[in-house]
Coordinates of C-alpha atoms in Angstrom, one line a residue:
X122 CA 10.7 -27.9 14.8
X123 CA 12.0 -28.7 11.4
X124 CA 14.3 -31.5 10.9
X125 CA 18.0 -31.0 10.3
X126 CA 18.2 -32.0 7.2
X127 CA 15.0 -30.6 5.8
X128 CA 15.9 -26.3 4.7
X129 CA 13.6 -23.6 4.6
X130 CA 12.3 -23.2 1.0
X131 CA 11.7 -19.6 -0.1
X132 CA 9.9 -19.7 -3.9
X133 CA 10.7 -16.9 -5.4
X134 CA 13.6 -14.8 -5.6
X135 CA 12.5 -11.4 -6.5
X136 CA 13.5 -8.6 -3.9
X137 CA 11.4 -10.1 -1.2
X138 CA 12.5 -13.6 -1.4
X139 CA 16.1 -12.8 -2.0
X140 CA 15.5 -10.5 1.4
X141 CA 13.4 -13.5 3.1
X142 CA 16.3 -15.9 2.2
X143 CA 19.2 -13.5 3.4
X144 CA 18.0 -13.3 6.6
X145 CA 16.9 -16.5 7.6
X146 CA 20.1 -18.0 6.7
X147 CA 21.2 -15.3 9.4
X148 CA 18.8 -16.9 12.0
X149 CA 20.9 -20.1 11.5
X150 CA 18.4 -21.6 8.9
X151 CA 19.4 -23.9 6.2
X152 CA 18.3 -22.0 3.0
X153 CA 17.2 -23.2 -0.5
X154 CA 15.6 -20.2 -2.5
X155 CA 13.7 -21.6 -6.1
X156 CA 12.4 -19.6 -9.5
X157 CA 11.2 -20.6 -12.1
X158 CA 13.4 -18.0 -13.9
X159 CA 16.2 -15.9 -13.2
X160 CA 17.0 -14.7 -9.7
X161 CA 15.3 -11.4 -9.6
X162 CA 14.6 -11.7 -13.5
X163 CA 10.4 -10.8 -13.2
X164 CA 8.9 -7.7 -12.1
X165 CA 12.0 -6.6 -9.5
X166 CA 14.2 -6.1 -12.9
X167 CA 11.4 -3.7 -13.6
X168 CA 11.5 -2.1 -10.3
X169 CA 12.8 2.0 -10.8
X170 CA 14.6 1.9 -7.7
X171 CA 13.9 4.7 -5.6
X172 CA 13.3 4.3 -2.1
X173 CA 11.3 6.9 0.6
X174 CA 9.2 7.0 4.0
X175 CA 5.9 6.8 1.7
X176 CA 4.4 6.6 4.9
X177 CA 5.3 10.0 5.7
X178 CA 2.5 11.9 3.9
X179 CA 2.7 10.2 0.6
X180 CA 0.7 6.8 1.7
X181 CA -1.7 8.3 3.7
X182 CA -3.2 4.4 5.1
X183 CA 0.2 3.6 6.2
X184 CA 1.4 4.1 9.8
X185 CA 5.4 3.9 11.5
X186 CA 4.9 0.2 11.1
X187 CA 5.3 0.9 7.4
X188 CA 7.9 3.8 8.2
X189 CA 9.9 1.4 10.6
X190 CA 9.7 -1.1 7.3
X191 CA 11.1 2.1 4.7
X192 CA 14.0 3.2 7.1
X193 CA 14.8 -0.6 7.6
X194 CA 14.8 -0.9 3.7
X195 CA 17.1 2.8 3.4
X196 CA 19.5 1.3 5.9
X197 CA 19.4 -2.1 4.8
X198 CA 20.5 -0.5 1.0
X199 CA 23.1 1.6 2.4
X200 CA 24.6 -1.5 4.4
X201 CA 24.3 -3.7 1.4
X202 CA 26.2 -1.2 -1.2
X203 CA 29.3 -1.1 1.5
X204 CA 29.8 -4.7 1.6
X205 CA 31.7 -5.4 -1.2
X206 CA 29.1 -8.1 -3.2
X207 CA 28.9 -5.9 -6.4
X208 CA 27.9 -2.3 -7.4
X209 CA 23.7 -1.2 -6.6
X210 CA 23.4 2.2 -8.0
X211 CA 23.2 3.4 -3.9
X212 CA 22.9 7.5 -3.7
X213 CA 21.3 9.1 -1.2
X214 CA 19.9 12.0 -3.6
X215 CA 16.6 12.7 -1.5
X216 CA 12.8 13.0 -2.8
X217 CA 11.4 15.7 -4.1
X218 CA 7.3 15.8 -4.2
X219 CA 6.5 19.2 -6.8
X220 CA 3.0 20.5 -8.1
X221 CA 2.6 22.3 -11.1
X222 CA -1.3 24.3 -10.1
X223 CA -2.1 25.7 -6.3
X224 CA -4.5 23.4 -6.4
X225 CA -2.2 20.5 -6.5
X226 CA -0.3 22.5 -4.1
X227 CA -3.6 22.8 -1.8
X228 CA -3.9 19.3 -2.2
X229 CA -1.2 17.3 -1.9
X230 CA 1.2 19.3 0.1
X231 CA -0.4 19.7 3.2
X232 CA -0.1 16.2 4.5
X233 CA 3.7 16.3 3.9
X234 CA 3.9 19.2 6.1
X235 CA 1.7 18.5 8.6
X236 CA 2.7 14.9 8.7
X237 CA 3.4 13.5 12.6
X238 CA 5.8 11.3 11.1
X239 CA 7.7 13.8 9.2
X240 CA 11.4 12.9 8.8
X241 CA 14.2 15.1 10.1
X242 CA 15.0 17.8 7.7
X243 CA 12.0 17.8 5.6
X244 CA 10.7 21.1 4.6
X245 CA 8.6 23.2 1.9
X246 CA 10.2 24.1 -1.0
X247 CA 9.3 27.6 -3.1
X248 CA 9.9 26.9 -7.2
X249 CA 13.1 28.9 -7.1
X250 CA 14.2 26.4 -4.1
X251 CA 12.8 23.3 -6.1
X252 CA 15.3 24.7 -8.9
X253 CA 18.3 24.9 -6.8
X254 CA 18.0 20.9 -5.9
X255 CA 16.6 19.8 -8.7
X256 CA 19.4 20.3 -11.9
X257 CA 17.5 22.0 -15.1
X258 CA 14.0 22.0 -13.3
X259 CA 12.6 25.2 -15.0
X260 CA 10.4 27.1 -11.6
X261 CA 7.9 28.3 -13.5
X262 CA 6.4 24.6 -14.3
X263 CA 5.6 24.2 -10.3
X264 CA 3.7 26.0 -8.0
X265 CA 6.0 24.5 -5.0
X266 CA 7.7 21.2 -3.5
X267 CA 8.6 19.6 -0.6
X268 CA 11.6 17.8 0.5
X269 CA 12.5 14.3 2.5
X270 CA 16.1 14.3 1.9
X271 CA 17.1 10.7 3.1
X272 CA 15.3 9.6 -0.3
X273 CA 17.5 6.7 -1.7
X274 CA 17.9 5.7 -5.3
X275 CA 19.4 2.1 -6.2
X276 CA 19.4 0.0 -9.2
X277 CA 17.2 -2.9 -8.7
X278 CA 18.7 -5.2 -11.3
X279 CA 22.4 -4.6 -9.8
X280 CA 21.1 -4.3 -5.9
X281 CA 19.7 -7.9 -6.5
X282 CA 23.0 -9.3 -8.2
X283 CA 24.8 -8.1 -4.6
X284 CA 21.9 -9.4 -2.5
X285 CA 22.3 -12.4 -4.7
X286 CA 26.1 -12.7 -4.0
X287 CA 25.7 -11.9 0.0
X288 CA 23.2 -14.8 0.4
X289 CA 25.2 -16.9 -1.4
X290 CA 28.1 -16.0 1.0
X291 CA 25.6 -17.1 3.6
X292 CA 25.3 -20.5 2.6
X293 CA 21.9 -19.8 0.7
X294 CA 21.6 -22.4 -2.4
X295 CA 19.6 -20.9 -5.0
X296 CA 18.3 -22.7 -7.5
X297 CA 17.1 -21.1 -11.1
X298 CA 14.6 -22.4 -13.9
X299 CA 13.1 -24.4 -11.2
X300 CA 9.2 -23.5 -11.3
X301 CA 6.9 -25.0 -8.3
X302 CA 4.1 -26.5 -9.5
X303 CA 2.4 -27.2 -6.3
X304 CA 2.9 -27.9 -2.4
X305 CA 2.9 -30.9 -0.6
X306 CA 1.1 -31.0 3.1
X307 CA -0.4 -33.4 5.2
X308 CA -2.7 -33.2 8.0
X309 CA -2.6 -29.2 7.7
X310 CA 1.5 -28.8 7.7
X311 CA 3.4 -28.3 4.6
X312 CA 5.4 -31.5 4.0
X313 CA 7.6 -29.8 0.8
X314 CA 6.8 -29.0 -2.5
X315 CA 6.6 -30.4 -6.6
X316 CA 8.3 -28.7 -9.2
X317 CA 7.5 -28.4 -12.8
X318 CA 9.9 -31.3 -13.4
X319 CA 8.7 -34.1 -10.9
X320 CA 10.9 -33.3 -8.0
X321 CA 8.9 -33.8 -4.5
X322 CA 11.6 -31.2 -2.2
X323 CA 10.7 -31.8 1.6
X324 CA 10.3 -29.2 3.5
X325 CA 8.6 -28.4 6.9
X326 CA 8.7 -24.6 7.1
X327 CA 7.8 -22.4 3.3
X328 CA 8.3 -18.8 2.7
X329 CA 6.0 -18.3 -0.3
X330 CA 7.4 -14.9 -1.6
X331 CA 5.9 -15.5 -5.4
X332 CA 4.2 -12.0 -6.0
X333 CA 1.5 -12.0 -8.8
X334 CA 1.9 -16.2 -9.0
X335 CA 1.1 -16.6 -5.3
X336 CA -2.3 -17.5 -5.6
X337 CA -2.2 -20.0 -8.0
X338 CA 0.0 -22.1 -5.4
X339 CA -2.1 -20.9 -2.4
X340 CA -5.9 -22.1 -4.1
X341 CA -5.5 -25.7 -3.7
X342 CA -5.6 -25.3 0.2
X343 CA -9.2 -23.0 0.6
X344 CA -6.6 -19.5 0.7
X345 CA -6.3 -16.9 -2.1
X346 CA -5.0 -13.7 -1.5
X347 CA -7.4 -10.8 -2.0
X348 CA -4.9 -8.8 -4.6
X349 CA -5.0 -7.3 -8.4
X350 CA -2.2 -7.7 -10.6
X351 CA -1.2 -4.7 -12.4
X352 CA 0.7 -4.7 -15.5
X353 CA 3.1 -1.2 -14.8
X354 CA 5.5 0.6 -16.8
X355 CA 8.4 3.1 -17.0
X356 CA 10.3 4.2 -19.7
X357 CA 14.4 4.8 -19.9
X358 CA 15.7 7.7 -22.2
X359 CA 18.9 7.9 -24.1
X360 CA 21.5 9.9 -22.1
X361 CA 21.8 13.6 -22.6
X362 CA 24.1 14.7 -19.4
X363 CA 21.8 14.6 -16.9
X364 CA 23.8 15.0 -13.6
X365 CA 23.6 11.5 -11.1
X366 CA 22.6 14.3 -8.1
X367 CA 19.0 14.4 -9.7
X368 CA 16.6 13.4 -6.7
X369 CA 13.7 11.6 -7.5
X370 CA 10.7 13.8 -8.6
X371 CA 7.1 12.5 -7.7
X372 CA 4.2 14.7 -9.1
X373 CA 1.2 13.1 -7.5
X374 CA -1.7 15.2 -9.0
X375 CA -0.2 14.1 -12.8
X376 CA -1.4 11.0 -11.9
X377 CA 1.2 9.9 -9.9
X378 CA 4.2 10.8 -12.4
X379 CA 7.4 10.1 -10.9
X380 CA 11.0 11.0 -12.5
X381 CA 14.8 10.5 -11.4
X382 CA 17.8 10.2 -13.1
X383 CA 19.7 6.5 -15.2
X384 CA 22.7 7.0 -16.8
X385 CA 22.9 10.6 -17.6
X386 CA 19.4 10.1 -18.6
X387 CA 15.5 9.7 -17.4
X388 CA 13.5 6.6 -16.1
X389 CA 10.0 7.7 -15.7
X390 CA 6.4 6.8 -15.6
X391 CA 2.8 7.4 -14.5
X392 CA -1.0 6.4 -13.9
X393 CA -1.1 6.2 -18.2
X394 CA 0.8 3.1 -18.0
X395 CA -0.8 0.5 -15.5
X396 CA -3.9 -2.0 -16.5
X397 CA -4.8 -4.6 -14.4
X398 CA -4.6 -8.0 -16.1
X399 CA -8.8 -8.6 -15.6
X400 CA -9.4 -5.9 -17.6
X401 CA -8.0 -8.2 -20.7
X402 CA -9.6 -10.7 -19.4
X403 CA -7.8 -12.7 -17.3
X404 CA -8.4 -15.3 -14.9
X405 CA -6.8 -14.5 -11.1
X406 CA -5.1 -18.4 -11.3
X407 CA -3.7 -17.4 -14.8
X408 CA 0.1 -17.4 -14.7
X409 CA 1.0 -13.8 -16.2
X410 CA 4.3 -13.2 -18.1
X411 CA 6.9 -12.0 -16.4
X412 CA 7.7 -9.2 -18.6
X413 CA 4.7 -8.7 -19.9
X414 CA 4.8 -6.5 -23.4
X415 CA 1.8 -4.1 -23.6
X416 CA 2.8 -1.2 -26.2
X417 CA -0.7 0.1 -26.0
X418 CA 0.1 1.1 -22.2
X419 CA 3.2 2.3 -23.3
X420 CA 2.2 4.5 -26.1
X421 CA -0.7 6.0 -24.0
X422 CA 2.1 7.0 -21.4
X423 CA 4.5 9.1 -23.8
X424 CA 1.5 11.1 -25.3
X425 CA 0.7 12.1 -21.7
X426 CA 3.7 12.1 -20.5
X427 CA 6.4 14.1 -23.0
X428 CA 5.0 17.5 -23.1
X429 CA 4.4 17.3 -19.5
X430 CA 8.2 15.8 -18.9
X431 CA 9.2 18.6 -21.3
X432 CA 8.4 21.3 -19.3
X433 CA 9.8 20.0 -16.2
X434 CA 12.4 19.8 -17.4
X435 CA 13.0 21.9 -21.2
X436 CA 16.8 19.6 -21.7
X437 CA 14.5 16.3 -21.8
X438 CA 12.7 17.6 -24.9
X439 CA 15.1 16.8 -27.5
X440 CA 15.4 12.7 -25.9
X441 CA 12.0 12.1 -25.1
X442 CA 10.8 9.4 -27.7
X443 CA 13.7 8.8 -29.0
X444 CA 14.9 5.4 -28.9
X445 CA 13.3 4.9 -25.2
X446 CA 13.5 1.4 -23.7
X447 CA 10.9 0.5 -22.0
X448 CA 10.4 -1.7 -19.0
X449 CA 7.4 -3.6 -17.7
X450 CA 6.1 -5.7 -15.0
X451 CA 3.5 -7.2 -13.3
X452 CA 2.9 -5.9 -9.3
X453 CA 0.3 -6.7 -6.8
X454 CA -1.8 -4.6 -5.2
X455 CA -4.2 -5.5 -2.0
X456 CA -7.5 -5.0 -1.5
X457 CA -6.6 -2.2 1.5
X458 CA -3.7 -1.7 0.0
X459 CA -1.1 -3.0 2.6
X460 CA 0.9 -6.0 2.5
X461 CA 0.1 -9.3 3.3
X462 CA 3.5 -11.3 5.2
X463 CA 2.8 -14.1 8.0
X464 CA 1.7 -17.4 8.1
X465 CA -1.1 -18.9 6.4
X466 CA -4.0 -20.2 8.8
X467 CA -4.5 -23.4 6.7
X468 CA -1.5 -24.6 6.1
X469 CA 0.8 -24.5 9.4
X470 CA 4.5 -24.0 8.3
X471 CA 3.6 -21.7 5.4
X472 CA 4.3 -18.6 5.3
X473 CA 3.6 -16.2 2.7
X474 CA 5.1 -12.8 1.3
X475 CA 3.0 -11.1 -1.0
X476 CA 0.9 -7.6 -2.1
X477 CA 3.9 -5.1 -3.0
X478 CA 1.5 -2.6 -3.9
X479 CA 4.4 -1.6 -6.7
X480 CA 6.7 -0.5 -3.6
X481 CA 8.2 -4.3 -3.5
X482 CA 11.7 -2.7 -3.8
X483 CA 11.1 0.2 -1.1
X484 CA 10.0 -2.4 1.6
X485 CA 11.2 -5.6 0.5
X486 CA 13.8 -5.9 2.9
X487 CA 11.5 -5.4 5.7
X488 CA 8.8 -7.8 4.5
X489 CA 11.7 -10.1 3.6
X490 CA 13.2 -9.7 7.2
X491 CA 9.7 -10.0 9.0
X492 CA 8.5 -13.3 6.9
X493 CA 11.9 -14.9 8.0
X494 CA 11.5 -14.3 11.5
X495 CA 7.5 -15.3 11.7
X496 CA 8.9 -18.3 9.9
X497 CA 11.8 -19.2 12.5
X498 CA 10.5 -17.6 15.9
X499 CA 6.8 -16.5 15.0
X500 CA 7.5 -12.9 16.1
X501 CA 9.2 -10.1 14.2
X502 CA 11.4 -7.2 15.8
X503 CA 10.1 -4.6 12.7
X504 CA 7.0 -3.3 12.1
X505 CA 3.6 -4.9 13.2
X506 CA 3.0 -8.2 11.7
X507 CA -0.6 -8.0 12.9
X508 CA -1.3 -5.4 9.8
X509 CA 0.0 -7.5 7.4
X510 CA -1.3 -11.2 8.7
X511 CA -3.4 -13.0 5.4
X512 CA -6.1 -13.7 8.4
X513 CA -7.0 -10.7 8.4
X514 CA -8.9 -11.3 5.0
X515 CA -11.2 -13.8 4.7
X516 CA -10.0 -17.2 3.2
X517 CA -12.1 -16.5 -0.2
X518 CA -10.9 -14.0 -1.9
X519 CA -13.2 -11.4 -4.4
X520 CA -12.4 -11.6 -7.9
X521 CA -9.9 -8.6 -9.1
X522 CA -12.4 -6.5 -9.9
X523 CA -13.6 -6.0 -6.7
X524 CA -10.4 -6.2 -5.0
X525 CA -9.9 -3.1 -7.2
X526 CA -13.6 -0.8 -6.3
X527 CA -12.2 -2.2 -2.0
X528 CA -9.0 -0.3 -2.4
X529 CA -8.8 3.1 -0.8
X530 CA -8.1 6.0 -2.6
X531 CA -4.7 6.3 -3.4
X532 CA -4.2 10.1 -2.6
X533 CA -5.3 11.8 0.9
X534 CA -7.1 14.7 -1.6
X535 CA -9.3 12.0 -3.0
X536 CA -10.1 10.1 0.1
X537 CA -10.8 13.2 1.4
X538 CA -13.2 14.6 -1.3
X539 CA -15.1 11.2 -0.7
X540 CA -15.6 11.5 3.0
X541 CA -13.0 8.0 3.4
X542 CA -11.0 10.6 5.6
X543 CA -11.8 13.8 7.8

């Protein structure tokens, strides 16, 4: 039991932390959430905010414990944008999955249709339908669609200024500019943790919820988390009166191009625009930049990207490329690609929050709610902790490289065409 005047620490208050936080202090817990920058200021700023059962033909290795985690995350967003903390960007604009040959639409439409877990409502869409729903989509750029129309869109940056405000309201003390250098344990229990400045913080119960900066805390202790950190990027045009009822557009045969609307104008991005950091050369224990600034990855992603964009949509052409912002992060991805939330088997009191396999936003509530409750009651009431427990990897972890040739394939055609899937 901790000790009534020791908190919970959460370190790090992206989307998952700020989530992790939040709902411990509802389990009663005294809460003191730590970053070493801005609350939500890394990769969750770069997050593109739409949310969707990815496990309902999109993420073909996922389950209804990663469903159960999306729905949480949809209701969870909903709740949070009626509660009067601040605007989010909350719409409930749907998802729209299109192909542009018939052998995309051979592909990669199959497994939405045929899906067990296919939500209520969902249905094939011809190009003339995709048109009607999707304002100034030209039908003869796709050969078809398909709909989940409880797709949510939300903007990170202000959803975490509200999640910021409600934990607050909770009693949560936050603290910024506060980097963790290290933890503290003894006899195989966290005891607290040192930040960069010298402070020893006691602490008897940790919610590590760092993302690509986990393992460099985690090493010390034999445990490092078997993930790849992937610089990713998106791009933000100028307006040009692009109506707010635009649901988000994912094209997974264009290398997983997805598309939805920010202030009357596009955020988008695709395969083009993601490295992992080993390929530069990086070290797994390096500390990466929060906003990392890779214009190479950028530049490779409009010259694949605009004519493409362009015929999706013909009123894009006359925005796309000029004076885009673009926007860049750091995500983690896991070695089967699922996430890793529970407690850590070497350090007892630790519990970790990591692997957002770039869908941090989508099921960081869940995660957030599930590492709080492991942390309080070591049992969850969503989704099965079992698939996401660290144990299940061994406690060395490959370098990123291999991480990267263990993950699946990323789309059922592939796995498929390599036997992974029958």
């Amino acid at each position: 039991m901790s000790s009534p005047e020791s908190p919970v620490v959460v370190v790090g208050a992206g989307i998952i932390g700020l989530s992790a936080a939040w709902h411990l202090a509802g389990l009663g817990q005294r809460v003191l959430l730590l970053d070493s920058g801005t609350v939500a200021g890394g990769t969750t700023t770069a997050g593109a905010g739409f949310v969707g059962q990815w496990a309902a033909g999109y993420a073909w290795y996922w389950n209804e414990s990663e469903r159960d985690v999306e729905q949480y995350g949809i209701d969870f967003y909903r709740d949070l944008a009626g509660a009067g903390h601040g605007p989010t960007g909350y719409r409930q604009n749907g998802n729209v999955w299109l192909t542009v040959t018939e052998r995309g639409r051979a592909d990669h439409l199959p497994p939405f249709e045929q899906h067990p877990l296919r939500p209520a409502g969902a249905r094939t869409l011809t190009p003339a339908e995709a048109a009607d729903l999707v304002p100034g989509l030209d039908p003869a750029a796709v050969t078809a669609g398909f709909l989940h129309p409880d797709g949510i869109q939300i903007s990170a940056p202000d959803t975490a200024r509200a999640l910021t405000a409600s934990a607050r309201a909770r009693g949560v003390e936050i603290r910024e500019h506060t980097p963790v250098s290290g933890l503290e344990a003894r006899d195989g229990s966290v005891t607290g943790l040192r930040t960069a400045g010298g402070e020893v913080i006691s602490a008897d119960r940790v919610v590590l919820a760092a993302g690509s900066w986990t393992n460099a805390l985690l090493a010390p202790f034999g445990r490092e988390l078997p993930t790849v950190r992937v610089v990713a990027s998106r791009l933000v045009t100028t307006p040009f009166g692009l109506p707010g009822s635009l649901p988000t557009l994912m094209l997974p045969e264009l290398h997983g191009l997805w598309v939805r609307e920010h202030r009357g104008g596009l955020t988008y991005g695709a395969g083009p625009g993601y490295e992992p950091l080993h390929v530069g050369g990086a070290d797994r224990r390096d500390e990466p930049a929060r906003r990392p600034v890779r214009t190479d990855l950028l530049d490779a992603m409009r010259t694949y990207l605009h004519p493409i964009v362009a015929r999706l949509l013909p009123a894009a052409a006359s925005v796309l490329g000029v004076d885009e912002t673009p926007t860049q992060g750091v995500v983690s991805m896991t070695a089967d690609r699922n996430f890793i939330v529970g407690a850590v088997p070497e350090l007892r009191g630790l519990v970790v929050a990591g692997g957002d396999n770039e869908s941090g936003v989508t099921h960081g509530p869940g995660l957030g709610r599930i590492a709080a409750e492991l942390s309080v009651t070591g049992t969850t009431t969503v989704g099965d902790a079992s698939r996401y427990a660290p144990a299940r990897f061994p406690a060395a972890a490959p370098t990123e490289a291999e991480v990267v040739a263990m993950m699946p394939a990323r789309r059922e055609a592939d796995a498929r065409r390599a036997g992974a899937v029958s």
